[in-house]
Every structure is written in C-alpha cells, then in structure tokens.
Coordinates of C-alpha atoms in Angstrom, one line a residue:
M287 CA 54.0 -7.5 140.3
R288 CA 53.1 -5.4 137.2
C289 CA 54.9 -2.4 138.7
T290 CA 58.0 -4.4 139.5
T291 CA 58.1 -5.7 135.9
L292 CA 57.7 -2.2 134.5
R293 CA 60.5 -0.9 136.7
L294 CA 62.8 -3.8 135.5
A295 CA 62.0 -3.0 131.9
L296 CA 62.7 0.7 132.3
L297 CA 66.0 -0.2 134.0
A298 CA 67.0 -2.5 131.2
I299 CA 66.2 0.2 128.5
I300 CA 68.3 2.8 130.4
C301 CA 71.3 0.4 130.7
S302 CA 71.0 -0.6 127.1
A303 CA 70.9 3.0 126.0
R304 CA 74.0 3.8 128.1
S305 CA 75.9 0.8 126.6
A306 CA 75.0 1.8 123.1
S307 CA 76.0 5.4 123.7
A308 CA 79.4 4.2 124.9
Q309 CA 79.9 2.1 121.8
V310 CA 79.1 4.9 119.3
T311 CA 82.2 5.7 117.1
P312 CA 83.2 9.4 117.5
A313 CA 82.5 11.5 114.5
A314 CA 85.4 12.2 112.1
G315 CA 87.6 15.0 113.3
S316 CA 86.6 14.6 117.0
T317 CA 89.6 12.5 118.1
P318 CA 90.8 13.8 121.4
P319 CA 94.4 15.1 121.5
D320 CA 97.1 12.7 122.6
D321 CA 98.1 13.6 126.2
T322 CA 100.5 10.7 126.6
P323 CA 103.7 11.9 128.2
S324 CA 106.8 11.4 126.0
I325 CA 110.5 12.0 126.0
R326 CA 113.0 12.0 123.1
V327 CA 116.8 12.2 123.0
G328 CA 118.9 13.5 120.2
A329 CA 122.3 15.0 119.5
V330 CA 124.1 17.5 117.4
I331 CA 127.9 17.3 116.8
Y332 CA 130.1 19.8 114.9
P333 CA 133.6 18.2 114.4
D334 CA 136.2 20.1 112.3
Y335 CA 139.8 20.3 111.2
T336 CA 141.2 23.8 110.6
Y337 CA 144.4 24.9 108.8
T338 CA 145.4 28.5 109.2
L339 CA 146.7 30.2 106.1
N340 CA 147.1 33.7 107.5
P341 CA 148.6 34.9 109.8
E342 CA 151.5 32.7 110.5
T343 CA 152.6 32.2 114.1
T344 CA 155.5 30.8 116.0
D345 CA 155.7 27.6 118.1
G346 CA 157.4 27.2 121.5
A347 CA 160.8 26.8 119.7
G348 CA 160.4 30.0 117.7
N349 CA 159.6 28.2 114.4
T350 CA 157.2 29.9 112.0
I351 CA 154.2 27.7 111.5
H352 CA 150.7 27.6 110.1
F353 CA 148.6 26.7 113.1
S354 CA 146.2 23.7 112.7
Q355 CA 143.9 21.8 114.9
F356 CA 141.2 19.1 115.2
N357 CA 138.3 20.3 117.2
V358 CA 134.7 19.8 118.2
S359 CA 133.3 23.3 118.0
R360 CA 129.9 22.3 119.3
S361 CA 128.3 19.2 120.8
Y362 CA 124.6 19.2 122.0
I363 CA 122.5 16.6 123.7
N364 CA 118.8 17.4 123.0
I365 CA 116.2 16.1 125.5
T366 CA 112.7 17.1 124.4
G367 CA 109.3 15.9 125.5
N368 CA 105.7 16.5 126.2
I369 CA 103.9 16.4 129.6
S370 CA 100.6 16.8 127.6
H371 CA 99.6 18.1 124.2
I372 CA 99.8 21.6 125.8
V373 CA 102.9 21.4 127.9
A374 CA 106.3 20.6 126.4
F375 CA 109.9 21.1 127.4
R376 CA 113.5 21.0 126.1
I377 CA 116.8 20.6 127.9
T378 CA 120.0 21.0 125.8
P379 CA 123.4 20.8 127.5
D380 CA 126.1 22.3 125.4
V381 CA 129.8 21.4 125.2
A382 CA 132.1 24.3 124.2
R383 CA 135.7 25.2 124.6
E384 CA 136.6 27.7 127.2
T385 CA 138.7 30.5 125.6
S386 CA 138.9 33.1 128.3
T387 CA 142.4 33.5 129.7
F388 CA 140.9 34.6 133.0
S389 CA 139.5 31.1 133.6
N390 CA 141.5 28.3 135.1
L391 CA 139.7 26.0 132.6
V392 CA 141.0 27.8 129.6
G393 CA 141.4 25.3 126.7
S394 CA 139.0 22.8 128.3
L395 CA 135.7 21.6 127.0
E396 CA 133.0 22.9 129.3
F397 CA 129.5 21.6 130.0
R398 CA 126.8 24.2 130.2
V399 CA 123.1 24.7 129.5
K400 CA 122.2 26.1 126.0
Y401 CA 118.4 25.6 126.2
A402 CA 116.2 24.8 129.2
Y403 CA 112.6 25.9 128.8
A404 CA 108.9 25.0 129.2
Q405 CA 106.7 25.5 126.2
F406 CA 103.0 25.9 126.2
N407 CA 101.4 25.0 122.9
L408 CA 98.4 27.3 122.0
D409 CA 97.0 25.3 119.1
D410 CA 93.7 24.7 120.9
W411 CA 93.1 28.5 121.0
M412 CA 95.2 30.0 118.1
T413 CA 96.7 29.0 114.8
K414 CA 98.7 25.8 114.7
G415 CA 102.4 26.5 115.7
S416 CA 101.6 29.3 118.2
Y417 CA 103.2 28.9 121.6
A418 CA 104.6 30.6 124.7
R419 CA 108.0 29.8 126.2
F420 CA 109.6 30.4 129.6
G421 CA 113.3 29.7 130.4
I422 CA 116.6 29.7 128.5
Q423 CA 115.5 29.5 124.9
Q424 CA 116.1 30.5 121.3
T425 CA 116.1 34.2 120.5
P426 CA 113.7 35.3 117.8
W427 CA 116.1 36.1 115.0
L428 CA 119.0 33.6 114.9
D429 CA 117.0 30.4 115.3
F430 CA 114.7 31.5 112.5
A431 CA 117.6 32.6 110.2
E432 CA 119.7 29.5 110.9
G433 CA 116.9 27.2 109.9
I434 CA 117.0 28.6 106.3
Y435 CA 120.8 29.1 106.2
R436 CA 121.5 25.4 107.3
Y437 CA 125.3 25.9 107.6
R438 CA 125.6 26.8 111.3
F439 CA 128.1 24.0 111.5
Q440 CA 130.6 26.0 109.4
G441 CA 130.4 28.9 111.8
T442 CA 128.0 31.4 113.3
M443 CA 125.9 33.8 111.2
F444 CA 126.8 37.4 110.6
V445 CA 125.3 39.2 113.6
E446 CA 126.5 36.5 116.1
R447 CA 130.0 36.2 114.6
E448 CA 130.4 40.0 115.0
G449 CA 129.4 39.7 118.7
Y450 CA 126.1 41.6 118.6
F451 CA 124.0 38.9 120.2
A452 CA 123.7 35.1 120.5
S453 CA 121.2 32.4 119.6
A454 CA 119.8 31.9 123.1
D455 CA 119.0 33.8 126.2
A456 CA 116.9 33.5 129.4
G457 CA 113.5 35.0 129.2
A458 CA 109.8 34.7 128.2
S459 CA 108.5 34.8 124.7
F460 CA 105.3 34.4 122.6
H461 CA 105.2 33.0 119.0
Y462 CA 102.2 33.4 116.7
E463 CA 101.8 31.7 113.4
L464 CA 99.9 33.7 110.8
P465 CA 97.0 31.8 109.1
S466 CA 97.7 29.9 105.8
K467 CA 101.5 30.1 106.5
Y468 CA 101.7 33.8 105.6
G469 CA 104.4 34.3 108.2
D470 CA 104.8 34.6 111.9
V471 CA 105.5 36.9 114.8
H472 CA 107.9 36.1 117.7
V473 CA 108.3 38.6 120.6
G474 CA 110.1 38.1 123.9
V475 CA 111.7 39.7 126.9
F476 CA 115.2 38.5 127.7
N477 CA 118.0 39.2 130.1
G478 CA 120.0 40.5 127.2
E479 CA 123.4 39.0 128.3
N480 CA 122.9 35.8 126.2
Y481 CA 122.8 32.3 127.6
N482 CA 126.5 32.1 128.3
K483 CA 126.6 35.0 130.7
A484 CA 124.8 35.9 133.9
E485 CA 122.5 38.9 134.2
V486 CA 124.3 42.0 135.5
N487 CA 121.6 44.5 136.3
N488 CA 117.9 45.3 136.0
Q489 CA 117.8 46.1 132.2
K490 CA 116.0 43.7 130.0
A491 CA 116.0 43.2 126.2
L492 CA 112.7 43.4 124.2
Q493 CA 113.2 41.5 121.0
V494 CA 110.6 41.3 118.2
R495 CA 110.7 39.5 114.8
T496 CA 108.0 39.8 112.2
T497 CA 108.1 37.7 109.1
V498 CA 105.7 37.7 106.1
R499 CA 105.4 35.3 103.2
P500 CA 103.5 37.4 100.6
F501 CA 103.1 34.5 98.1
A502 CA 102.4 31.7 100.6
T503 CA 99.5 30.4 98.5
G504 CA 100.8 31.6 95.1
V505 CA 102.9 29.8 92.5
P506 CA 105.4 27.3 94.0
V507 CA 108.6 29.2 93.0
L508 CA 107.4 32.3 94.9
R509 CA 106.3 30.6 98.1
G510 CA 109.9 30.5 99.4
I511 CA 110.2 34.3 99.6
R512 CA 110.1 35.8 103.1
A513 CA 110.6 39.3 104.3
S514 CA 111.6 39.9 107.9
V515 CA 112.1 42.8 110.4
F516 CA 113.8 42.3 113.7
Y517 CA 114.5 44.8 116.5
D518 CA 116.3 44.3 119.8
A519 CA 115.7 47.2 122.3
D520 CA 118.1 46.9 125.2
S521 CA 120.3 49.0 127.5
Y522 CA 123.8 48.4 129.0
V523 CA 122.6 50.5 132.0
K524 CA 119.6 52.9 132.3
S525 CA 119.5 55.4 129.4
A526 CA 122.5 53.8 127.7
P527 CA 121.1 51.9 124.6
R528 CA 122.2 48.6 123.2
N529 CA 119.9 48.3 120.1
R530 CA 120.0 46.2 117.0
F531 CA 117.9 46.4 113.9
I532 CA 117.8 43.8 111.1
G533 CA 116.0 43.8 107.9
G534 CA 116.1 40.5 106.1
L535 CA 115.0 38.9 102.8
T536 CA 115.3 35.1 102.2
F537 CA 114.4 32.7 99.5
E538 CA 114.0 28.9 99.7
H539 CA 113.9 26.6 96.7
T540 CA 114.6 23.0 95.7
Y541 CA 117.9 24.1 94.1
V542 CA 119.0 27.1 96.1
N543 CA 118.5 29.0 99.4
A544 CA 119.6 32.6 99.6
G545 CA 119.5 35.4 102.0
F546 CA 120.3 39.1 102.6
E547 CA 120.6 40.8 106.0
Y548 CA 121.0 44.5 106.7
L549 CA 122.2 45.3 110.2
N550 CA 122.1 48.6 112.1
T551 CA 123.5 48.9 115.7
S552 CA 123.6 51.5 118.5
D553 CA 125.8 51.0 121.5
Q554 CA 126.5 53.3 124.5
T555 CA 128.1 51.4 127.4
L556 CA 127.7 54.3 129.8
T557 CA 125.7 57.5 129.6
I558 CA 128.9 59.5 129.9
Q559 CA 130.4 57.6 126.9
P560 CA 129.7 58.6 123.3
K561 CA 127.2 56.5 121.4
R562 CA 128.6 54.3 118.6
E563 CA 126.5 53.5 115.5
G564 CA 127.4 50.6 113.3
Q565 CA 126.0 49.1 110.1
G566 CA 126.6 46.3 107.8
Y567 CA 125.2 43.5 105.7
S568 CA 125.5 39.8 104.8
I569 CA 124.6 38.1 101.6
W570 CA 124.7 34.4 101.0
A571 CA 123.5 31.6 98.8
T572 CA 123.6 27.8 99.0
P573 CA 123.1 26.3 95.5
R574 CA 122.5 22.6 95.5
S575 CA 122.0 19.6 93.3
T576 CA 119.7 16.6 93.6
N577 CA 122.5 14.2 94.6
G578 CA 123.5 15.9 97.9
V579 CA 126.3 18.2 96.6
E580 CA 125.9 21.8 97.7
G581 CA 127.8 25.0 97.7
L582 CA 128.1 27.9 100.2
L583 CA 128.8 31.4 99.0
R584 CA 128.8 34.2 101.6
F585 CA 130.0 37.8 102.0
D586 CA 129.8 39.9 105.2
H587 CA 130.5 43.6 105.4
L588 CA 130.6 45.6 108.6
T589 CA 131.4 49.2 109.5
P590 CA 131.7 48.9 113.4
N591 CA 131.6 52.6 113.9
T592 CA 130.1 55.0 111.3
A593 CA 132.1 57.8 112.9
L594 CA 135.2 56.1 111.6
D595 CA 133.6 55.2 108.2
A596 CA 136.9 54.1 106.6
Q597 CA 137.2 51.2 109.0
K598 CA 135.7 48.1 107.4
R599 CA 135.6 44.4 108.2
N600 CA 134.9 42.1 105.3
R601 CA 134.5 38.3 105.4
T602 CA 134.3 35.9 102.4
I603 CA 133.3 32.2 102.8
V604 CA 133.3 29.7 100.0
G605 CA 132.5 26.1 100.6
L606 CA 131.6 22.8 99.0
A607 CA 129.5 20.3 101.0
Y608 CA 128.0 16.8 100.6
W609 CA 124.8 16.0 102.5
F610 CA 124.5 12.2 103.1
P611 CA 121.1 10.6 102.2
H612 CA 118.8 10.2 105.1
Q613 CA 115.3 9.4 106.3
G614 CA 113.2 11.7 108.5
S615 CA 114.5 14.8 110.2
V616 CA 118.1 13.6 110.8
S617 CA 121.0 15.0 108.9
S618 CA 124.7 14.6 108.3
A619 CA 127.1 16.4 106.1
M620 CA 130.8 17.1 105.4
M621 CA 132.1 20.4 104.1
L622 CA 135.4 21.8 102.8
D623 CA 135.5 25.6 103.0
Y624 CA 137.7 28.7 102.8
D625 CA 137.0 31.5 105.4
G626 CA 138.9 34.8 105.0
Q627 CA 138.6 38.2 106.7
T628 CA 140.2 41.5 106.0
F629 CA 140.4 44.6 108.2
D630 CA 140.7 48.0 106.4
N631 CA 142.1 51.1 108.0
F632 CA 142.2 50.0 111.7
A633 CA 144.8 51.4 114.1
P634 CA 146.9 49.5 114.9
A635 CA 146.7 47.6 111.6
L636 CA 145.2 44.2 111.7
A637 CA 146.5 41.3 109.6
K638 CA 144.4 39.4 107.2
Q639 CA 142.9 36.2 108.6
S640 CA 142.2 33.2 106.4
R641 CA 141.9 29.5 106.9
L642 CA 140.9 26.2 105.2
A643 CA 138.7 23.8 107.1
V644 CA 136.8 20.5 107.0
H645 CA 133.6 20.8 108.9
G646 CA 131.2 17.9 109.8
L647 CA 127.6 17.7 111.0
I648 CA 125.7 15.0 112.7
S649 CA 122.1 15.8 113.8
F650 CA 119.4 13.4 115.0

C-alpha cells in the first residue's frame, strides 16, 4: 500500500511539472517565426496620353498630322505569398503592346509573364534581407536603380531604353545584405535574352551588382549616398562578347533624389564581326516638396560606337508630377512631361523626336 501511494505521488509530481513547463511564457525574443502560408494580390498600372511634337507624319488620306494616342504602356497583376517564413514566391503577369510587324498580333495587348520565381529567405542564417531566387526574376541593376528613381511609369531608364538589357530574366541569383545597412551584393546567372525572349543557345549571362553606403550610420543627410558597380558578362555566341559595365552614384533625401550612371558596352554578334564599343551616361534629379509636387530632370548621352565618335544620341526629359496622399506602401501619381531626343551625325540622318505626355501611376 505504501509503495502504491509513493508511486501515485511521484506520478502526480511528474504530471504537474510537465503541465507547469507547458505553461511557462517563452523568454523575450524567442517567439518562433510565423510559418502561416499567405497570399497577396496587387496591381501596377501605367496609363498615358502622348502627343508627338516631332516628327510630323501623315494619315491615310495624306494629311500632315501630329500623332497622338491614349495607351496603357504597362499593366501588372502581382501575386506574392509565403509557403513558410523561408519559402516565398511571386507571379507577375504583364500586359504589353505587341510592336513587332512580324507578329499577327501586332498592335494587340499581349499577356505574358514578367516575374515567376521562388525565393528562399536566408534570414535565419545570414543578415536580414539576404535571399536566393530561382525563376524569371528581377535582374540586379534595374530593379535596384528603379527603386530610387521612382519614375519608371514615365518610361524606362537609360540602359533599358537604349536596348542594352531589361529589368527581368530567367535564372538563379543570390542577394546578400551587408550588416548595419552598409550596402548589398546581388549576383546571378541568367539566360541573357531578357524575360520577353526565349534562350537561343548555351551562353549564359553572369551579372553582379555591389552597392555600398559609406555613411549608413553617419549624419542623416549623408545616409542616402550609395555607390554601385555593376557588370554583365555575356556572349552572343562562344567568344563573341556582350558585356555591360555600369558605375553609379545615387543620393536619397526628403527633398530630392538624384543619380548618375556611367555606361560602357562591348558587343560582337559573331566572332567574324568587328567588336563595337559604346559608352554613355545618364544624370537625373527628382526635387520634391512636402505637399506631393515633384519634378523630374533627366539627361541621357550615348555614343553607340566609339569608332564613330561623332555619332551621339541625347535625350532630355523634364516633368512635373503630383503624388497623391496615401497610407502604407501603395502609391498613385499623375505627371506631365516633355521627352525629346536628338541624333547627331548619323547616316542616313535621323530626325529629332519629341513629345508631350501625361503619365499615370497606380500601384498597390
């Protein structure tokens, strides 16, 4: 009887200890990560109206006109989510107008995939913001630069507008965030043909961007300074280079964002063809007030072939925008802008191009 009582007492103590242990509040900072699956839907819309100042053209009746049109230059549906705190994903269908005369859909708005990738968050093992991606994804330079520029809805940035590469491609990449927000490194291997074209051979593009913020913990006015270097090592075919180098300097502040990009290119479509070297730069600033009114000032300069150094392409963009008040990460804006381009010493001669436009932005 005494043994039975002792056994029951020990069993009661053990059960009580287990119950108490289960009710202990975890220590501060030990909250487990949220692994609840989630999905979010957003959208991006770029509507616009464009009036062409130069050159004039003719209509079907032979009348001289200034061409004009309403358009939606881009429309995204963003589907993002998490499988767990480690595994995330993004799918972004893109609607864009078909401009190729070789397509029977020329002039139509086409549905295609802009982004479709899996992301593996590495916060558990590295600095917060480090990750690896696999699929059709943002390339290292343009996604970074557009986040500071903020006026992608007016038109593409310098290197994309000149046709050197696009903002997305299929591949695998790794992003590492430097401690204390001193910068980041983004490196990836991509097809090299951009997201809107299929791969054509076995050549792959190695793209690397390194960005440093030397004053990340300094006085506030200097924290927005970043210096970046980007290199894209690719080939059209074996031993025929398609390389791009960019050196960039950006500044972010409450009242102005500004940036400078230097571009150097090397292209050789076939080994039997001569190599063409190009270089140029883009400088821009977006001064802004506290009531939503902002300006855009931008100048692009390009020498497509340094062997023909007299040939230059210059672009000037001047715009006035209003950003509507908002809460959270959504944004909306309207902008009136002038976009003009000149072509110096090309044969045959190319006419000046200029236009006035109203651009809109909806992003949520």
